[in-house]
Amino acid sequence: MQRIGLIGYPLTHSISPAFQQAALDAAGIQARYEAWEAPDSQLGELATRLRRADILGANVTIPHKRAVMAYLDEIDPAAQAIGAVNTILRQGQRLIGYNTDVPGFARAIRDDGGDQFQNRRIGVLGAGGAARAVVAAAMAGEAAEIRIAARRIEQAGELLDDLAALKGNVATRALALGTASAELAACDILVNTTPIGMAHRPDAEVSPLAPEWIRPTMLVCDLIYNPPSTPLLRAAKDRGARILNGLPMLIYQGAAAWELWIGQPAPVEVMRRAAREALSRR
Ligand code: NAP
């Protein structure tokens, strides 16, 4: 039996094991997807075990996405620029790191959002880890401009400095979230990467952008998938805009990882169903 692991700490909330195992089973692959919970002190030892012959690879989640890079032999350029690896592939004795949030978000925009980055102005709320993947995807997709609004404007500036190697001809601006509403309203695709609106938070009923700044021509994305509809997405729908929650990105980053390990197209509809089922049990 071959094995794939999810490395993180803690892992109680992840639905990756549910939808990854469902995909392996549906494709008839003799492999187990396991939760490998490891605090910081055990990361090195766990990374060493990834070189064993029965391991296909791993996913990596909070808090190890950056620290795990020190244990890998090769890192994909986008993951290197972002400074985070969420997928590891074992090839013989070599461990290769990727960030599948980047193609995962791009596929969500294309397949579920029915849109593209090319020639579009992209507005990003927040400048943390997920924002880095969103911006990298928009840069690779040749967006016309990317505007990043963060409550600490210096965080948006740092993000742009770190991703400079991926920028190409894309225009970029770092903005202060509280005063950037008009600049965000002028965007074609708006992406919330802050946790504002997430279930079980004090701001679960708050939208990170006031409804009057949302235009009907926009595609509004929220990376949050629990709840499936956030205050931002409800406001966008009311305003006549197209909306996209975080579930497609979650599924497609998982599918991109699965395809690296297994070498064939992932059964994404099986994954989507299993993910929805796992979320409904929460
Ligand atoms: P992160 O690294 O902690 O970044 C969060 C960003 O939001 C930071 O810029 C943070 O600013 C900002 N922020 C937090 N609270 C805020 C508030 N009250 N007002 C304004 N800005 C605020 O987290 P992450 O890993 O990027 O994750 C962000 C969200 O994306 C989470 O909801 C996560 O579940 C979701 N996500 C979804 C997927 C998917 O596949 N759908 C993948 C990854 C992440 P400070 O640094 O100043 O706090």
Short mmCIF file of C-alpha atoms and ligand atoms in Angstrom, two decimals:
data_model
loop_
_atom_site.label_atom_id
_atom_site.label_comp_id
_atom_site.label_asym_id
_atom_site.label_seq_id
_atom_site.Cartn_x
_atom_site.Cartn_y
_atom_site.Cartn_z
CA MET A 1 0.00 0.00 0.00
CA GLN A 2 1.39 3.40 -0.99
CA ARG A 3 0.95 6.42 1.24
CA ILE A 4 0.42 10.16 0.98
CA GLY A 5 0.33 12.39 4.05
CA LEU A 6 -0.99 15.72 5.15
CA ILE A 7 1.63 17.45 7.29
CA GLY A 8 0.45 20.18 9.65
CA TYR A 9 -0.41 21.04 13.24
CA PRO A 10 -3.14 20.77 14.32
CA LEU A 11 -5.08 18.91 11.62
CA THR A 12 -8.50 18.50 13.20
CA HIS A 13 -10.25 20.90 10.79
CA SER A 14 -8.85 19.71 7.45
CA ILE A 15 -11.20 18.13 4.92
CA SER A 16 -8.32 17.15 2.60
CA PRO A 17 -8.15 13.55 3.91
CA ALA A 18 -11.85 13.07 3.08
CA PHE A 19 -11.72 14.25 -0.53
CA GLN A 20 -8.23 12.97 -1.36
CA GLN A 21 -9.04 9.45 -0.16
CA ALA A 22 -12.35 9.53 -2.06
CA ALA A 23 -10.44 10.37 -5.25
CA LEU A 24 -7.90 7.56 -4.70
CA ASP A 25 -10.68 5.05 -4.06
CA ALA A 26 -12.75 6.18 -7.06
CA ALA A 27 -9.71 5.83 -9.36
CA GLY A 28 -8.86 2.38 -7.93
CA ILE A 29 -5.44 3.54 -6.66
CA GLN A 30 -4.05 1.36 -3.86
CA ALA A 31 -2.96 4.23 -1.63
CA ARG A 32 -3.88 5.75 1.71
CA TYR A 33 -4.06 9.49 2.39
CA GLU A 34 -3.18 9.98 6.04
CA ALA A 35 -3.07 12.88 8.52
CA TRP A 36 0.50 13.24 9.79
CA GLU A 37 0.15 15.73 12.60
CA ALA A 38 3.55 17.10 13.61
CA PRO A 39 4.56 20.01 15.83
CA ASP A 40 7.60 22.10 14.75
CA SER A 41 10.00 19.89 16.69
CA GLN A 42 9.04 16.79 14.65
CA LEU A 43 9.04 18.32 11.16
CA GLY A 44 12.65 17.36 10.29
CA GLU A 45 12.17 13.73 11.28
CA LEU A 46 8.92 13.53 9.31
CA ALA A 47 10.56 15.08 6.24
CA THR A 48 13.29 12.41 6.37
CA ARG A 49 10.66 9.67 6.33
CA LEU A 50 9.17 11.15 3.11
CA ARG A 51 12.05 9.57 1.15
CA ARG A 52 10.83 6.04 1.88
CA ALA A 53 9.77 3.91 -1.10
CA ASP A 54 6.13 3.59 -0.04
CA ILE A 55 5.58 7.38 0.05
CA LEU A 56 4.17 9.08 -3.05
CA GLY A 57 4.32 12.55 -1.54
CA ALA A 58 2.52 14.88 0.84
CA ASN A 59 0.45 17.97 1.33
CA VAL A 60 1.72 20.59 3.75
CA THR A 61 -0.46 22.99 5.69
CA ILE A 62 -0.25 25.49 8.55
CA PRO A 63 2.24 26.04 10.20
CA HIS A 64 4.84 24.19 8.10
CA LYS A 65 4.42 25.57 4.54
CA ARG A 66 7.58 27.69 4.76
CA ALA A 67 9.70 25.65 7.19
CA VAL A 68 9.36 22.46 5.14
CA MET A 69 11.23 24.08 2.23
CA ALA A 70 14.55 23.57 4.07
CA TYR A 71 14.14 19.78 3.76
CA LEU A 72 13.46 19.60 0.00
CA ASP A 73 15.88 18.99 -2.90
CA GLU A 74 14.11 21.15 -5.46
CA ILE A 75 11.41 23.84 -5.32
CA ASP A 76 9.19 25.01 -8.16
CA PRO A 77 9.90 28.72 -9.03
CA ALA A 78 6.40 29.97 -8.08
CA ALA A 79 6.55 28.19 -4.70
CA GLN A 80 10.04 29.63 -4.17
CA ALA A 81 8.86 33.19 -4.88
CA ILE A 82 5.78 32.79 -2.71
CA GLY A 83 7.88 31.27 0.08
CA ALA A 84 5.44 28.42 0.70
CA VAL A 85 5.15 24.78 -0.36
CA ASN A 86 1.82 22.98 0.00
CA THR A 87 2.64 19.84 -2.01
CA ILE A 88 5.65 17.52 -2.04
CA LEU A 89 6.36 14.92 -4.71
CA ARG A 90 8.88 12.13 -4.05
CA GLN A 91 10.84 11.19 -7.17
CA GLY A 92 13.27 8.44 -6.22
CA GLN A 93 15.32 9.88 -3.38
CA ARG A 94 14.48 13.47 -4.34
CA LEU A 95 11.76 15.60 -2.76
CA ILE A 96 10.28 18.33 -4.96
CA GLY A 97 8.11 21.15 -3.57
CA TYR A 98 5.20 22.88 -5.31
CA ASN A 99 2.49 25.39 -4.46
CA THR A 100 -0.71 24.06 -6.03
CA ASP A 101 -2.79 26.95 -4.61
CA VAL A 102 -1.52 28.89 -7.65
CA PRO A 103 -2.90 26.61 -10.42
CA GLY A 104 -5.84 25.80 -8.11
CA PHE A 105 -6.95 29.42 -7.94
CA ALA A 106 -6.37 29.95 -11.68
CA ARG A 107 -8.53 26.94 -12.51
CA ALA A 108 -11.29 28.14 -10.15
CA ILE A 109 -11.39 31.52 -11.92
CA ARG A 110 -11.50 29.81 -15.32
CA ASP A 111 -13.75 26.79 -14.75
CA ASP A 112 -16.13 27.99 -12.03
CA GLY A 113 -15.84 31.78 -12.39
CA GLY A 114 -16.00 31.63 -16.20
CA ASP A 115 -13.38 34.38 -16.31
CA GLN A 116 -9.65 34.94 -16.90
CA PHE A 117 -6.88 37.19 -15.59
CA GLN A 118 -5.62 38.43 -18.95
CA ASN A 119 -6.28 42.16 -19.44
CA ARG A 120 -8.26 42.26 -16.17
CA ARG A 121 -7.69 44.49 -13.17
CA ILE A 122 -7.53 42.32 -10.04
CA GLY A 123 -8.27 43.65 -6.54
CA VAL A 124 -6.97 41.59 -3.61
CA LEU A 125 -8.09 42.16 -0.02
CA GLY A 126 -5.44 40.99 2.46
CA ALA A 127 -1.77 40.20 1.89
CA GLY A 128 -1.08 36.95 3.80
CA GLY A 129 -0.19 33.49 2.53
CA ALA A 130 -3.28 32.88 0.39
CA ALA A 131 -2.97 36.36 -1.18
CA ARG A 132 0.52 35.38 -2.37
CA ALA A 133 -0.90 32.43 -4.32
CA VAL A 134 -3.71 34.61 -5.76
CA VAL A 135 -1.25 37.30 -6.87
CA ALA A 136 1.15 34.71 -8.35
CA ALA A 137 -1.73 33.21 -10.34
CA ALA A 138 -2.85 36.64 -11.59
CA MET A 139 0.74 37.48 -12.60
CA ALA A 140 1.13 34.18 -14.46
CA GLY A 141 -2.23 34.82 -16.15
CA GLU A 142 -1.00 38.23 -17.40
CA ALA A 143 -3.45 40.44 -15.55
CA ALA A 144 -3.38 44.10 -16.62
CA GLU A 145 -3.05 45.31 -13.03
CA ILE A 146 -3.10 43.95 -9.49
CA ARG A 147 -4.16 46.14 -6.56
CA ILE A 148 -3.48 44.71 -3.11
CA ALA A 149 -5.23 46.29 -0.14
CA ALA A 150 -4.00 45.27 3.32
CA ARG A 151 -4.68 46.73 6.75
CA ARG A 152 -0.90 46.96 7.09
CA ILE A 153 0.08 48.49 3.75
CA GLU A 154 3.70 47.43 4.30
CA GLN A 155 2.58 43.79 4.15
CA ALA A 156 1.18 44.42 0.64
CA GLY A 157 4.47 46.07 -0.34
CA GLU A 158 6.49 43.11 0.97
CA LEU A 159 4.29 40.69 -0.94
CA LEU A 160 4.93 42.60 -4.18
CA ASP A 161 8.68 42.77 -3.50
CA ASP A 162 8.83 39.02 -2.90
CA LEU A 163 6.87 38.22 -6.08
CA ALA A 164 8.81 40.69 -8.29
CA ALA A 165 10.37 37.79 -10.24
CA LEU A 166 6.91 36.67 -11.41
CA LYS A 167 5.55 40.13 -12.23
CA GLY A 168 6.28 40.33 -15.97
CA ASN A 169 4.41 43.32 -17.46
CA VAL A 170 1.68 43.41 -14.80
CA ALA A 171 1.16 46.81 -13.12
CA THR A 172 0.91 46.60 -9.33
CA ARG A 173 -0.19 48.84 -6.45
CA ALA A 174 -0.08 48.39 -2.67
CA LEU A 175 -2.98 50.08 -0.86
CA ALA A 176 -4.25 50.57 2.70
CA LEU A 177 -7.43 48.47 3.08
CA GLY A 178 -9.45 51.07 5.04
CA THR A 179 -9.03 53.81 2.41
CA ALA A 180 -8.87 51.77 -0.83
CA SER A 181 -12.58 51.18 -1.54
CA ALA A 182 -12.72 53.36 -4.68
CA GLU A 183 -9.57 51.71 -6.08
CA LEU A 184 -11.06 48.29 -5.39
CA ALA A 185 -14.39 49.27 -6.95
CA ALA A 186 -12.52 49.91 -10.22
CA CYS A 187 -11.39 46.26 -10.41
CA ASP A 188 -12.86 43.54 -12.67
CA ILE A 189 -12.11 40.64 -10.32
CA LEU A 190 -12.17 41.13 -6.55
CA VAL A 191 -10.70 38.51 -4.21
CA ASN A 192 -11.10 38.42 -0.44
CA THR A 193 -8.13 36.64 1.12
CA THR A 194 -8.77 37.89 4.66
CA PRO A 195 -10.61 35.63 7.13
CA ILE A 196 -13.33 38.31 7.62
CA GLY A 197 -16.68 36.52 7.20
CA MET A 198 -15.43 33.07 8.20
CA ALA A 199 -17.68 30.91 10.40
CA HIS A 200 -17.16 31.01 14.18
CA ARG A 201 -15.33 34.35 14.14
CA PRO A 202 -16.58 37.55 15.80
CA ASP A 203 -16.63 39.16 12.32
CA ALA A 204 -18.54 36.28 10.69
CA GLU A 205 -21.34 38.72 9.73
CA VAL A 206 -19.00 41.42 8.38
CA SER A 207 -18.15 42.14 4.74
CA PRO A 208 -14.54 43.31 4.17
CA LEU A 209 -15.83 45.74 1.51
CA ALA A 210 -19.04 47.77 1.82
CA PRO A 211 -21.72 46.66 -0.70
CA GLU A 212 -21.91 50.05 -2.46
CA TRP A 213 -18.39 49.48 -3.88
CA ILE A 214 -19.40 46.30 -5.67
CA ARG A 215 -20.32 46.68 -9.36
CA PRO A 216 -22.55 44.23 -11.30
CA THR A 217 -19.81 43.62 -13.90
CA MET A 218 -17.42 42.23 -11.28
CA LEU A 219 -16.50 38.67 -10.44
CA VAL A 220 -16.30 38.62 -6.63
CA CYS A 221 -14.37 35.73 -5.05
CA ASP A 222 -14.07 34.84 -1.40
CA LEU A 223 -11.42 32.26 -0.49
CA ILE A 224 -13.59 31.27 2.48
CA TYR A 225 -15.56 28.03 1.96
CA ASN A 226 -17.12 27.73 5.42
CA PRO A 227 -19.74 29.12 5.31
CA PRO A 228 -20.35 28.60 1.57
CA SER A 229 -21.84 32.09 1.32
CA THR A 230 -20.18 34.96 3.20
CA PRO A 231 -21.51 38.49 3.81
CA LEU A 232 -19.26 39.70 0.95
CA LEU A 233 -20.67 37.10 -1.47
CA ARG A 234 -24.25 37.82 -0.41
CA ALA A 235 -23.69 41.55 -0.98
CA ALA A 236 -22.11 40.84 -4.38
CA LYS A 237 -25.05 38.66 -5.39
CA ASP A 238 -27.51 41.35 -4.31
CA ARG A 239 -25.60 43.84 -6.45
CA GLY A 240 -25.85 41.56 -9.49
CA ALA A 241 -22.17 40.55 -9.58
CA ARG A 242 -20.91 37.02 -10.31
CA ILE A 243 -19.66 35.19 -7.23
CA LEU A 244 -17.25 32.39 -6.39
CA ASN A 245 -16.51 30.92 -2.97
CA GLY A 246 -13.32 29.17 -1.82
CA LEU A 247 -14.41 25.59 -2.43
CA PRO A 248 -13.38 25.37 -6.11
CA MET A 249 -9.87 26.61 -5.22
CA LEU A 250 -9.63 24.07 -2.40
CA ILE A 251 -10.70 21.23 -4.69
CA TYR A 252 -8.46 22.26 -7.61
CA GLN A 253 -5.34 22.74 -5.45
CA GLY A 254 -6.01 19.23 -4.17
CA ALA A 255 -6.59 17.94 -7.70
CA ALA A 256 -3.32 19.51 -8.91
CA ALA A 257 -1.47 17.78 -6.04
CA TRP A 258 -3.22 14.46 -6.77
CA GLU A 259 -2.18 14.71 -10.42
CA LEU A 260 1.48 15.23 -9.40
CA TRP A 261 1.43 12.10 -7.20
CA ILE A 262 -0.72 9.85 -9.38
CA GLY A 263 0.13 11.05 -12.90
CA GLN A 264 -3.40 11.05 -14.27
CA PRO A 265 -6.33 13.52 -14.27
CA ALA A 266 -7.98 13.76 -10.86
CA PRO A 267 -11.68 12.89 -10.50
CA VAL A 268 -12.65 16.42 -9.46
CA GLU A 269 -16.38 15.80 -9.21
CA VAL A 270 -15.75 12.94 -6.74
CA MET A 271 -13.52 15.30 -4.75
CA ARG A 272 -16.12 18.08 -4.80
CA ARG A 273 -18.87 15.76 -3.57
CA ALA A 274 -16.70 14.31 -0.79
CA ALA A 275 -15.59 17.81 0.28
CA ARG A 276 -19.18 19.08 0.45
CA GLU A 277 -20.17 16.03 2.47
CA ALA A 278 -17.26 16.50 4.90
CA LEU A 279 -18.13 20.20 5.30
CA SER A 280 -21.78 19.40 5.98
CA ARG A 281 -20.73 17.15 8.87
CA ARG A 282 -18.89 19.99 10.62
P1 NAP B 1 -2.94 34.69 6.67
O1 NAP B 1 -1.63 34.33 6.09
O2 NAP B 1 -3.08 34.83 8.13
O3 NAP B 1 -3.40 36.08 5.97
C1 NAP B 1 -4.59 36.73 6.29
C2 NAP B 1 -4.57 38.15 5.75
O4 NAP B 1 -5.81 38.77 6.15
C3 NAP B 1 -3.45 39.03 6.30
O5 NAP B 1 -3.11 40.01 5.38
C4 NAP B 1 -4.14 39.63 7.53
O6 NAP B 1 -3.55 40.82 7.97
C5 NAP B 1 -5.51 39.91 6.97
N1 NAP B 1 -6.51 40.06 8.02
C6 NAP B 1 -6.81 39.21 9.02
N2 NAP B 1 -7.81 39.69 9.78
C7 NAP B 1 -8.11 40.91 9.27
C8 NAP B 1 -9.03 41.91 9.63
N3 NAP B 1 -9.84 41.78 10.69
N4 NAP B 1 -9.07 43.04 8.90
C9 NAP B 1 -8.24 43.20 7.83
N5 NAP B 1 -7.35 42.29 7.43
C10 NAP B 1 -7.28 41.15 8.15
O7 NAP B 1 -4.04 33.65 6.24
P2 NAP B 1 -4.15 32.85 4.84
O8 NAP B 1 -3.50 31.54 4.98
O9 NAP B 1 -3.71 33.78 3.77
O10 NAP B 1 -5.71 32.56 4.76
C11 NAP B 1 -6.62 33.61 4.56
C12 NAP B 1 -8.02 33.10 4.26
O11 NAP B 1 -8.01 32.35 3.05
C13 NAP B 1 -8.61 32.16 5.31
O12 NAP B 1 -9.98 32.43 5.40
C14 NAP B 1 -8.37 30.79 4.72
O13 NAP B 1 -9.31 29.84 5.16
C15 NAP B 1 -8.57 31.07 3.25
N6 NAP B 1 -7.86 30.14 2.36
C16 NAP B 1 -8.62 29.42 1.48
C17 NAP B 1 -8.00 28.57 0.60
C18 NAP B 1 -8.82 27.81 -0.39
O14 NAP B 1 -8.32 26.85 -0.98
N7 NAP B 1 -10.05 28.18 -0.62
C19 NAP B 1 -6.61 28.41 0.63
C20 NAP B 1 -5.87 29.16 1.55
C21 NAP B 1 -6.52 30.02 2.42
P3 NAP B 1 -2.61 40.81 9.29
O15 NAP B 1 -1.36 40.08 8.90
O16 NAP B 1 -2.41 42.25 9.57
O17 NAP B 1 -3.38 40.08 10.36
#
